[in-house]
Coordinates of C-alpha atoms in Angstrom, one line a residue:
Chain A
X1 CA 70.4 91.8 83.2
X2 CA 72.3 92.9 86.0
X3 CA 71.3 94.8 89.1
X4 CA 74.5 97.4 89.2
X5 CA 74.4 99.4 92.1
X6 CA 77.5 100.8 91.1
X7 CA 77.1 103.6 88.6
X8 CA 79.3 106.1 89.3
X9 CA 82.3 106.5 87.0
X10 CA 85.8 105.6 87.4
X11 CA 87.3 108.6 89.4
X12 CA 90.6 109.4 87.5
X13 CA 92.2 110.5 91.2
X14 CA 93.5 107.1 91.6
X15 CA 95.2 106.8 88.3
X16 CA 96.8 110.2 89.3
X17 CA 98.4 109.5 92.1
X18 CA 99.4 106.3 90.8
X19 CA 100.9 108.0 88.0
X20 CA 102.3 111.0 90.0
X21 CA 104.2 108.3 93.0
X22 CA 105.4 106.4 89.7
X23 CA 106.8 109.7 88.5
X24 CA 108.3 111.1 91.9
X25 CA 110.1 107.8 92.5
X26 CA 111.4 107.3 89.3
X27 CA 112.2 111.6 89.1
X28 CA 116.0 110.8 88.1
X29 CA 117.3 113.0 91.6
X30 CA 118.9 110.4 93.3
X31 CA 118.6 112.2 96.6
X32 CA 116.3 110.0 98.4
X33 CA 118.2 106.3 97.6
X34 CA 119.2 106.2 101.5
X35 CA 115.3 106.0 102.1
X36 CA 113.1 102.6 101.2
X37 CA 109.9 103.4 98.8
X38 CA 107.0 101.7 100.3
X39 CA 106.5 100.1 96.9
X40 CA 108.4 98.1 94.8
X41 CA 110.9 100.1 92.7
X42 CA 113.9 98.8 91.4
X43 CA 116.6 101.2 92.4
X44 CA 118.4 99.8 89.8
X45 CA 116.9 101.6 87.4
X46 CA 118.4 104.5 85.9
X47 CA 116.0 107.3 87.2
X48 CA 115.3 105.6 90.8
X49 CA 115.2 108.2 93.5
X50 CA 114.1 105.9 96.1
X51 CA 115.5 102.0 97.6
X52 CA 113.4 99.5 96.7
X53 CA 112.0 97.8 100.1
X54 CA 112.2 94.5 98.8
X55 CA 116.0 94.4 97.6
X56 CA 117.4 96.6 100.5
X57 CA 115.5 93.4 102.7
X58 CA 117.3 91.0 101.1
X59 CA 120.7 92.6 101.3
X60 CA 119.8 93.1 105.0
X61 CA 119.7 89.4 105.3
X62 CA 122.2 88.5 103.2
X63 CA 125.1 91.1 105.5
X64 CA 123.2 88.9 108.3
X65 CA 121.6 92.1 109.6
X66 CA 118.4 93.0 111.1
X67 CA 116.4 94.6 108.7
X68 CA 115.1 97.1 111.8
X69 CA 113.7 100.5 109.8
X70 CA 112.7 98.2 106.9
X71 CA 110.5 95.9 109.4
X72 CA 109.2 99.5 111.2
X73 CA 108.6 100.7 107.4
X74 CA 106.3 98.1 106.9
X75 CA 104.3 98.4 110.1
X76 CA 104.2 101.8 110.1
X77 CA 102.5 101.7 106.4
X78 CA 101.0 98.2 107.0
X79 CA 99.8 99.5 110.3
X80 CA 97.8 102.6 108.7
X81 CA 96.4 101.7 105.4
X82 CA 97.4 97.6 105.4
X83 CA 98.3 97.3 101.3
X84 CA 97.2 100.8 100.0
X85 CA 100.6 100.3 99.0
X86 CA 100.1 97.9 96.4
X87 CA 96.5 99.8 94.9
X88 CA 98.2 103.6 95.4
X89 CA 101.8 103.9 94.5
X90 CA 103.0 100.6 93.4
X91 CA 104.1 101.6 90.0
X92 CA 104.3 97.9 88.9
X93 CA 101.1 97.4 89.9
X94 CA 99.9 100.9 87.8
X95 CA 101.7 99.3 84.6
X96 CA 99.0 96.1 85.7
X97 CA 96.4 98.4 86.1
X98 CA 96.9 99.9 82.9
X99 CA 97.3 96.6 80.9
X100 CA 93.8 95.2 81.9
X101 CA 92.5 98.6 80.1
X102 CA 93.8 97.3 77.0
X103 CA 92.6 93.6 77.7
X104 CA 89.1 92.1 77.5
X105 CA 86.7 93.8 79.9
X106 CA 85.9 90.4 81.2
X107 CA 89.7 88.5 82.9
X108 CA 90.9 85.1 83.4
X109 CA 91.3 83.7 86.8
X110 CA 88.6 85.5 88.5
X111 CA 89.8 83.8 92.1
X112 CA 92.1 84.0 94.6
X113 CA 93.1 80.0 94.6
X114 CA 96.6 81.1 93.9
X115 CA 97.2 83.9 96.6
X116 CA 99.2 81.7 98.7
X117 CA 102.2 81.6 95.8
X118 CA 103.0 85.1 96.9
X119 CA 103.5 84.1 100.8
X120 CA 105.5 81.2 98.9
X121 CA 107.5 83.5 96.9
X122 CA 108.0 85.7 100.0
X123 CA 108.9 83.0 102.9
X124 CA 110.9 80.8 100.5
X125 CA 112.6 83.0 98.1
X126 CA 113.1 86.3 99.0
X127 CA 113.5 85.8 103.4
X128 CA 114.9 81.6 103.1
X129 CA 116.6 80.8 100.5
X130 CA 118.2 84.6 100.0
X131 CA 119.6 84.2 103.5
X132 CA 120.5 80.9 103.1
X133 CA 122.5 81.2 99.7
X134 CA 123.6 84.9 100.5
X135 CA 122.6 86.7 97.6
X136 CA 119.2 88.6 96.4
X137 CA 117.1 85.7 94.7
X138 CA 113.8 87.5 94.3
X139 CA 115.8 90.5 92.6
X140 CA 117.1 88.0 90.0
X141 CA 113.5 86.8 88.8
X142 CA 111.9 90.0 89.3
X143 CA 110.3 91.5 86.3
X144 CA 109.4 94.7 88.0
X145 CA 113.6 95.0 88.1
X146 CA 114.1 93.8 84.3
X147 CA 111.5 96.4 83.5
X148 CA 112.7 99.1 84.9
X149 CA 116.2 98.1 85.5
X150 CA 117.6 95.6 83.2
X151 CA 116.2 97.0 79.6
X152 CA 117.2 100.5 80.2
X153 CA 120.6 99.9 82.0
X154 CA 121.5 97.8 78.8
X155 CA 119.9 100.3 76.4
X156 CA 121.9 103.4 78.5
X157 CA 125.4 101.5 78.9
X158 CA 126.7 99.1 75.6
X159 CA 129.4 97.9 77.6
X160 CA 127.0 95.8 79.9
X161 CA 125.5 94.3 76.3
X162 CA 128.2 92.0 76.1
X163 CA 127.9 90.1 79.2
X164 CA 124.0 89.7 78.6
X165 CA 123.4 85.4 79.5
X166 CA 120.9 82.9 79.9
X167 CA 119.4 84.6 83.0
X168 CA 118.8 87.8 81.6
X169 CA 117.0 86.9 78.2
X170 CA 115.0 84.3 80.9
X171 CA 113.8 87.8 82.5
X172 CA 112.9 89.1 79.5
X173 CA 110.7 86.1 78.5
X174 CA 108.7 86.2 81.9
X175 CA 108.6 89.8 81.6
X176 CA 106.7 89.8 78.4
X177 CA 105.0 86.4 79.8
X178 CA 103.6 88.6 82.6
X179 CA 103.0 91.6 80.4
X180 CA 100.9 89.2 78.0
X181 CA 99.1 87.7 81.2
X182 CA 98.5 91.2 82.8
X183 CA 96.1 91.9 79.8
X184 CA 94.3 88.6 80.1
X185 CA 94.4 88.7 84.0
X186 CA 93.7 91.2 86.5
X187 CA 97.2 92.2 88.6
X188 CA 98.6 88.7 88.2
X189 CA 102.1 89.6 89.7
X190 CA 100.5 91.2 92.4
X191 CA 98.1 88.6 93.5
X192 CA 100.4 85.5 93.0
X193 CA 103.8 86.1 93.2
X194 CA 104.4 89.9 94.4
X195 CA 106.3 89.5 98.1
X196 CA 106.0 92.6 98.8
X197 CA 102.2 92.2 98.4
X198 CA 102.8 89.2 100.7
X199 CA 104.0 91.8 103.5
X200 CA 101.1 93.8 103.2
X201 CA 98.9 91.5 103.0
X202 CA 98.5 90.3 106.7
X203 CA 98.1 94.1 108.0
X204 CA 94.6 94.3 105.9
X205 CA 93.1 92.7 109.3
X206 CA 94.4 94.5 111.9
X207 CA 95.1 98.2 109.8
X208 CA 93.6 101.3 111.3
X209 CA 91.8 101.4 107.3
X210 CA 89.3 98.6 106.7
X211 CA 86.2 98.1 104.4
X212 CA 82.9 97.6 105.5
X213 CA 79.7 96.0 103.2
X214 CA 76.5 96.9 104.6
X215 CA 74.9 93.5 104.3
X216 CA 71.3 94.6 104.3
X217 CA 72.1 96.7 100.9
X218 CA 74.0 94.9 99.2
X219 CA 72.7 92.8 96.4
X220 CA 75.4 90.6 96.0
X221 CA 75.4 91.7 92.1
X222 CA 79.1 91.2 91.7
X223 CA 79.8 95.0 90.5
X224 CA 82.8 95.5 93.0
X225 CA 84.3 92.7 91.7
X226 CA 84.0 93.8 88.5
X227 CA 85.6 97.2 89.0
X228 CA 87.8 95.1 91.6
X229 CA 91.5 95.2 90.3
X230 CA 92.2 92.3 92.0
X231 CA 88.9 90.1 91.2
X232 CA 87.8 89.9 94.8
X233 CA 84.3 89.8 95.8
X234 CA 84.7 93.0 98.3
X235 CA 81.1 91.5 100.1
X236 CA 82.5 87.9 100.9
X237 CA 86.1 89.4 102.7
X238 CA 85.9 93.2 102.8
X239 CA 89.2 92.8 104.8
X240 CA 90.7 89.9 102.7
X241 CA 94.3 89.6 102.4
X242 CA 93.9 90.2 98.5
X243 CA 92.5 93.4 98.9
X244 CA 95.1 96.3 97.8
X245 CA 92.8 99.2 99.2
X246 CA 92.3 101.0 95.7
X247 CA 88.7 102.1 97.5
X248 CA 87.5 101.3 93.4
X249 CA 84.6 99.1 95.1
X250 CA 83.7 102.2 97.6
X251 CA 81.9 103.9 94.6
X252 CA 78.9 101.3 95.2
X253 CA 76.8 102.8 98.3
X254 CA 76.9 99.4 100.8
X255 CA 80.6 99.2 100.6
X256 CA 82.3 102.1 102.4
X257 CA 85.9 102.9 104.4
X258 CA 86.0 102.9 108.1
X259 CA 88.7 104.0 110.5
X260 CA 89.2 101.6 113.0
X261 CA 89.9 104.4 115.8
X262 CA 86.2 105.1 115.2
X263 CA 83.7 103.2 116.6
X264 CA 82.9 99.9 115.0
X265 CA 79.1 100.0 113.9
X266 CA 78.6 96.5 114.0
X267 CA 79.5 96.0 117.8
X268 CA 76.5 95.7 120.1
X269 CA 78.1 98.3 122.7
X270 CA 76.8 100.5 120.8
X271 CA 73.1 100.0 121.7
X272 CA 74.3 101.6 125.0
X273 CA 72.9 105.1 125.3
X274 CA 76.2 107.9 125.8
Chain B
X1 CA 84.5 104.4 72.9
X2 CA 84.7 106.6 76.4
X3 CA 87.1 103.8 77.8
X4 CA 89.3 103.9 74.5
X5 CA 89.4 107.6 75.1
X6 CA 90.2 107.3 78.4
X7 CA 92.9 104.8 77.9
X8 CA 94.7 106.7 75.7
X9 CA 94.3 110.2 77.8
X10 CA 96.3 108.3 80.6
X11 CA 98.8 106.4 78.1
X12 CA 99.4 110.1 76.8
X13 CA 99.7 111.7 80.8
X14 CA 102.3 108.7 81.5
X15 CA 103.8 109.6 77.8
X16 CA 103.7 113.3 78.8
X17 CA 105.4 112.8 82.3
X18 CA 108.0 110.4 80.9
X19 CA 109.3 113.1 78.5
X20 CA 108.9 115.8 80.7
X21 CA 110.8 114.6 83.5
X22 CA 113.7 113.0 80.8
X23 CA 115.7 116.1 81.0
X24 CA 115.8 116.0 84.3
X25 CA 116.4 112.3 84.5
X26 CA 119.2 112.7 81.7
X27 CA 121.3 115.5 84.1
X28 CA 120.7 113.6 87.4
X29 CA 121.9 110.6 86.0
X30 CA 125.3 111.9 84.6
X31 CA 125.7 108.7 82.0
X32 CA 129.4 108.1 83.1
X33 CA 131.5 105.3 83.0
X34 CA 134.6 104.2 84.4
X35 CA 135.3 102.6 81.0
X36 CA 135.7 106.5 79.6
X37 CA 138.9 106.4 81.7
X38 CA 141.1 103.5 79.6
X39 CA 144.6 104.7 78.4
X40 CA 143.7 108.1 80.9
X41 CA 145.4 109.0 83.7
X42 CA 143.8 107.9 86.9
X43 CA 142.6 110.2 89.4
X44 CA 144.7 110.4 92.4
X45 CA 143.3 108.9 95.0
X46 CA 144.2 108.1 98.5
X47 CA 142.8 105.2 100.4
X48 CA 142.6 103.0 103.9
X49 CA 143.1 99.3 104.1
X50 CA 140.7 97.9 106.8
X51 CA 144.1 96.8 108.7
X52 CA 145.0 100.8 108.8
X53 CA 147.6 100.7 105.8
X54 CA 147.8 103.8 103.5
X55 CA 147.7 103.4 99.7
X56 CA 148.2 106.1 97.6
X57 CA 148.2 106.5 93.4
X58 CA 151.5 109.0 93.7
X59 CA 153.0 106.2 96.6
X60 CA 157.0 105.7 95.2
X61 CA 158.2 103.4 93.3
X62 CA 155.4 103.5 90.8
X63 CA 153.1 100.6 92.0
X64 CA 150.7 98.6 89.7
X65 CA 147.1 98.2 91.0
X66 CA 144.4 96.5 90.7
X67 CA 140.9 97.0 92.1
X68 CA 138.4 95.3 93.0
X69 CA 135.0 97.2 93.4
X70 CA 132.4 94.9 95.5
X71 CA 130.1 94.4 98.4
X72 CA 128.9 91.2 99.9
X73 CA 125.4 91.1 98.9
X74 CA 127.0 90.3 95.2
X75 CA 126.6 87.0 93.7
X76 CA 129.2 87.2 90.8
X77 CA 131.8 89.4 92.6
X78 CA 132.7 86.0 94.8
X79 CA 134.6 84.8 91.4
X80 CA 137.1 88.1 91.7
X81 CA 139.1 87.5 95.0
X82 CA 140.5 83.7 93.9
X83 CA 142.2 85.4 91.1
X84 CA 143.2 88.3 93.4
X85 CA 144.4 86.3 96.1
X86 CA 146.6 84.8 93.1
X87 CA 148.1 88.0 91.5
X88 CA 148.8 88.9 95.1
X89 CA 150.9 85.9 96.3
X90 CA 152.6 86.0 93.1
X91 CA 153.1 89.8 92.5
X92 CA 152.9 91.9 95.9
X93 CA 156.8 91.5 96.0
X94 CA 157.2 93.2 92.5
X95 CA 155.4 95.8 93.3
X96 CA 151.7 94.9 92.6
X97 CA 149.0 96.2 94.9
X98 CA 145.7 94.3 94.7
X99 CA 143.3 95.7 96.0
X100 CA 139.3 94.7 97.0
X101 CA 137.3 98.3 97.4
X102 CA 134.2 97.6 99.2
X103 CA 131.7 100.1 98.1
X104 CA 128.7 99.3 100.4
X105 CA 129.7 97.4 103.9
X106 CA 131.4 97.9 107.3
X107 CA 134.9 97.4 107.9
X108 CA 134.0 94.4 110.4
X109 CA 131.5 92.9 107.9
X110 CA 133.5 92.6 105.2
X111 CA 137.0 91.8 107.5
X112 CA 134.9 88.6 108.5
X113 CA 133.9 88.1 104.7
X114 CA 137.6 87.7 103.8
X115 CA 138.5 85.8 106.5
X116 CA 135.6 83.1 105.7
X117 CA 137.3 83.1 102.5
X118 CA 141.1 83.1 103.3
X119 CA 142.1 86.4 101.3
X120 CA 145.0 87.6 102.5
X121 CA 145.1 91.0 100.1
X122 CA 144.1 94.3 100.6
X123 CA 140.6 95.2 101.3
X124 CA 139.2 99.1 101.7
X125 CA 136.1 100.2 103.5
X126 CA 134.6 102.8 101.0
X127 CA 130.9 103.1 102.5
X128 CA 131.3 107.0 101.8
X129 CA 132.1 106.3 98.2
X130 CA 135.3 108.7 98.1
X131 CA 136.9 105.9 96.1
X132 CA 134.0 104.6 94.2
X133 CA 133.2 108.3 92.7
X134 CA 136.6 108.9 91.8
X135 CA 136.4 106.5 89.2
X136 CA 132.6 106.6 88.3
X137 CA 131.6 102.8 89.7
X138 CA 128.0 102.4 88.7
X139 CA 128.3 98.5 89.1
X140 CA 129.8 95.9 90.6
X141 CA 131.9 94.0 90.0
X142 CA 133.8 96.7 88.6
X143 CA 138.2 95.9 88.0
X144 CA 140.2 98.7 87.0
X145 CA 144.4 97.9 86.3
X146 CA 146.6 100.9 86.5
X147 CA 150.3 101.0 85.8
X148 CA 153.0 102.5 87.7
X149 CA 153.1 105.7 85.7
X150 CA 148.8 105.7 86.9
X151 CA 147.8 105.2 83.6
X152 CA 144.5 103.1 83.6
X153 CA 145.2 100.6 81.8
X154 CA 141.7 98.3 81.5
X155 CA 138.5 98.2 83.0
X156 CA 136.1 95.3 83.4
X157 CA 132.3 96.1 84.2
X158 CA 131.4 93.1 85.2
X159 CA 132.7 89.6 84.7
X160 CA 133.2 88.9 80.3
X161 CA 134.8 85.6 78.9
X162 CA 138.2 84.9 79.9
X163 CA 138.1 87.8 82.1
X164 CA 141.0 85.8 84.5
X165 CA 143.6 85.1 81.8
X166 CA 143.0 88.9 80.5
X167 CA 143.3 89.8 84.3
X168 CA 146.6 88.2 85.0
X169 CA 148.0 88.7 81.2
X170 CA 147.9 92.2 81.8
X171 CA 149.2 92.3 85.1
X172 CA 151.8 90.1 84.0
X173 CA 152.6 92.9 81.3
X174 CA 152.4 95.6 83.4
X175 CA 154.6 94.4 86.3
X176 CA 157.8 94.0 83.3
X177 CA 156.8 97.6 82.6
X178 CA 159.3 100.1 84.4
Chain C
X1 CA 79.3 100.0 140.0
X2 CA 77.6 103.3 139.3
X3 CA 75.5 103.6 136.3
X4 CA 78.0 106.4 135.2
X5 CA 81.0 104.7 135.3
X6 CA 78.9 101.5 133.6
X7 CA 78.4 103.9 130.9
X8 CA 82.2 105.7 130.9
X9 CA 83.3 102.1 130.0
X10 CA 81.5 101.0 127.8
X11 CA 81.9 103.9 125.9
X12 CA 85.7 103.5 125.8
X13 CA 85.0 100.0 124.9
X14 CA 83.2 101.2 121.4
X15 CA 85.6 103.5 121.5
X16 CA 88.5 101.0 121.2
X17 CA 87.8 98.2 120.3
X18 CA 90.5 95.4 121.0
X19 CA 91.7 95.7 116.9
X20 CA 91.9 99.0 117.0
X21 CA 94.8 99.1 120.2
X22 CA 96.4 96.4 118.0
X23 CA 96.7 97.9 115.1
X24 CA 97.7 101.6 117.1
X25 CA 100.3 99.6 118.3
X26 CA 101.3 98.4 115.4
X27 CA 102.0 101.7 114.3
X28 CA 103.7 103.2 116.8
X29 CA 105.7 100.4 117.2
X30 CA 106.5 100.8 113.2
X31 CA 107.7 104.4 113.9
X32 CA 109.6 103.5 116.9
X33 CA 112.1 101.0 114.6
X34 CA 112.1 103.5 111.7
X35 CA 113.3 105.9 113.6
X36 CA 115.5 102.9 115.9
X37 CA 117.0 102.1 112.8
X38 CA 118.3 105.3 112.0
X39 CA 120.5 105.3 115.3
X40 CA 122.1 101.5 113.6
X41 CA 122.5 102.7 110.6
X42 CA 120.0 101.5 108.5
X43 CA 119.6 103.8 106.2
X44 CA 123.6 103.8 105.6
X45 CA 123.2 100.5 104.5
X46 CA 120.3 100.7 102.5
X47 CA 122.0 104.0 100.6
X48 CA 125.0 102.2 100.4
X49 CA 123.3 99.0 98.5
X50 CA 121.7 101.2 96.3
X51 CA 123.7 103.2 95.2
X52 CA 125.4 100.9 92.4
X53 CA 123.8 98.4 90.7
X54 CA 124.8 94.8 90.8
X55 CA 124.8 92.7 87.9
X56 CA 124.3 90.0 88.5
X57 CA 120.9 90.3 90.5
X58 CA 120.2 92.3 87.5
X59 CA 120.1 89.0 85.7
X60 CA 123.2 90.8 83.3
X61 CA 125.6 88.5 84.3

């Protein structure tokens, strides 16, 4: 029925190193905290070696503080690989990942209608209203931090159990909310409400790492979007905003990675003979 | 089939890696809590007001303390100092140092915190965290009453019910104690 | 203009294209602040913040 051009398998790298970043910044040697994890890690959580970008941002604004390493962090890896981040060594996003095994092949919300919510979730909660009211917001909805943060802190220490309220049992329902929706829909923290994804996001047009569709190949058959772990059809916005730079679509022969420091094939300088 | 199989090699990898790298995990993490140290003697420590005074557990006559382990950046730490400011205009006369140990900000930060605020009592400037391993903080807020023979006396991790009145009933008791 | 130095341009000009210099920049203006906000005392602060947990942004509270 369908025209697949892609028919190589799955390479397990990926998972790997997805599982092997999840495992180094979550090692248990708090050695590292002073440094910020391109990904988003609660250091919260029990075994965090690493700060978590997003909550170290937030206190930055909340001591009224320019966030200056934090900002270079994010250029730095935004610059280079724009949100490889989010597709590489996000372990929330491998937890994602891992749930739309489990799920039916075929997801809900096969668009990115919603992708604004995370620049919401970003500009308004985490940057505005965090500076604004003086404490973390974004930490106190986050699931990724009532994942890794929040269950085993109360498992680890019975003295916290007592002071459990409202607002943690309201993390726990969106956490198993998202955990439900992650099987049903592909990423859906990362594409609608992750604002670290937000960050990222904007460097996938100007990072030194881009994608590239060879438009007379490609047969428009739809197989990156299905190996896509954010639903995007890779041959409508190779350098979309949605993309997280897994390189899952690169296993079909018209979509490939360039580095921008090489030439760009497409420009028409390039007829000149050199 | 291949995918179930697949799925479960990576579920048994991420299994695999979990309990590997517990023991590990369990060491680094040194499960301790400043709660262990109720009915204890305190350890001694020796600490610097950010106006330069010098407060010290062995400091004669026997003083009652009560700290205050915060930084700015938390939400439900900004219900301590009102109580504090409280115990201190009522107590600091009989011999009742209270104390707010700032375990994350600069000594001008958290000055112009308190002044925003209107808290005359004690604040230390513990960014090294001499203070704050001493007595095992993981959290904040984090109170901890000692009595004038450096007994601690109660710990609070976090803010329970009727934290206040249990606050100032102790103090209360303590500062009767000789 | 020479053919030659017609040529030399160009050839920088597929070389680097305008994208390219921005995003360069980008990256070595990213390294500049990390290592910029060592010298302030970034990473102080950022150690110091997560070293303990708080509570309440934990939702415990």
């Amino acid at each position: 029925m369908i025209a697949m051009a892609i028919t190589k398998r799955a390479s397990a790298r990926r998972t790997v190193i997805q599982a092997a970043s999840a495992a180094i910044v979550n090692s248990g040697l708090p050695a590292l905290k002073a440094c910020p994890f391109p990904g988003l890690n609660c250091y919260a959580c029990p075994l965090a070696s690493m700060a978590c970008p997003m909550g170290s941002l937030q206190n930055f604004l909340v001591l009224r503080r320019v966030p200056i390493a934090l900002v270079g962090l994010f250029a730095a890896v935004g610059g280079v690989v724009g949100r490889a981040v989010c597709g590489w060594a996000c372990p929330f996003g491998f937890i994602q990942d891992l749930l739309a095994r489990i799920g039916p092949r075929r997801k809900l919300l096969p668009t990115q209608k919603g992708s604004w919510m995370r620049y919401a979730m970003l500009i308004l909660v985490a940057l505005i209203a965090t500076y604004a009211v003086g404490a973390p917001l974004f930490c106190k909805i986050c699931p990724a931090g009532a994942l890794e943060a929040g269950i085993p802190q109360v498992i680890l220490r019975p003295g916290l159990r007592s002071l459990i309220g409202v607002l943690f049992w309201a993390k726990i329902v969106s956490l198993v909310l998202l955990v439900a929706a992650a099987i049903l829909i592909k990423r859906p923290f990362c594409r609608f409400l992750c604002p670290l994804g937000a960050v990222y996001s904007p460097f996938n047009k100007v990072s030194l790492m881009r994608l590239e569709v060879d438009d007379t190949t490609c047969t428009r058959c739809d197989g990156c979007k299905r190996v896509c772990p954010v639903d995007l059809a890779v041959y409508e916005h190779p350098n979309s905003d949605s993309c997280i730079r897994c390189l899952e679509c690169t296993r079909c022969p018209s979509v490939s990675v360039t580095w921008a420091h090489r030439s760009a094939p497409t420009s028409p300088v390039r007829t000149v003979e050199h | 089939m291949t995918r179930f199989a697949k799925l479960t090699g990576v579920v048994l990898l991420a299994l695999l890696l979990a309990v590997a790298g517990a023991p590990i995990g369990q060491s680094a993490m040194k499960i301790s809590t400043p709660e262990a140290l109720i009915g204890r003697n305190s350890p001694i420590f020796n600490m610097k007001t950010v106006d330069g005074k010098q407060y010290g557990l062995r400091d004669e006559p026997g003083y009652v303390y009560v700290l205050e382990f915060w930084t700015i950046s938390c939400a439900s730490c900004k219900a301590v100092p009102p109580v504090f400011q409280q115990i201190h205009t009522e107590y600091a006369a009989k011999g009742v140092r209270a104390v707010g140990v700032n375990i994350a900000d600069t000594p001008a930060a958290i000055k112009r915190n308190v002044q925003t605020g209107g808290y005359t009592f004690d604040q230390v400037a513990d960014q090294s965290g001499t203070v704050t391993n001493l007595f095992k903080i993981y959290a904040t807020p984090t109170i901890i009453v000692i009595d004038r023979k450096g007994v601690v006396r109660d710990v609070m991790i976090g803010l329970g019910v009727n934290w206040s009145t249990r606050l100032t009933n102790l103090v209360a008791t303590l500062v009767a104690e000789q | 203009m020479g053919n030659a130095r017609l040529n030399r341009i160009t050839r920088n000009m597929t070389r680097v294209p305008a994208g390219t210099r921005l995003s360069w920049i980008l990256v070595a203006l990213g390294i500049a602040l990390l290592i910029a906000g060592g010298f302030v005392g970034d990473y102080g602060v950022i150690l110091a913040n997560a070293r303990t947990i708080c509570l309440s942004c934990m939702g415990i509270q």
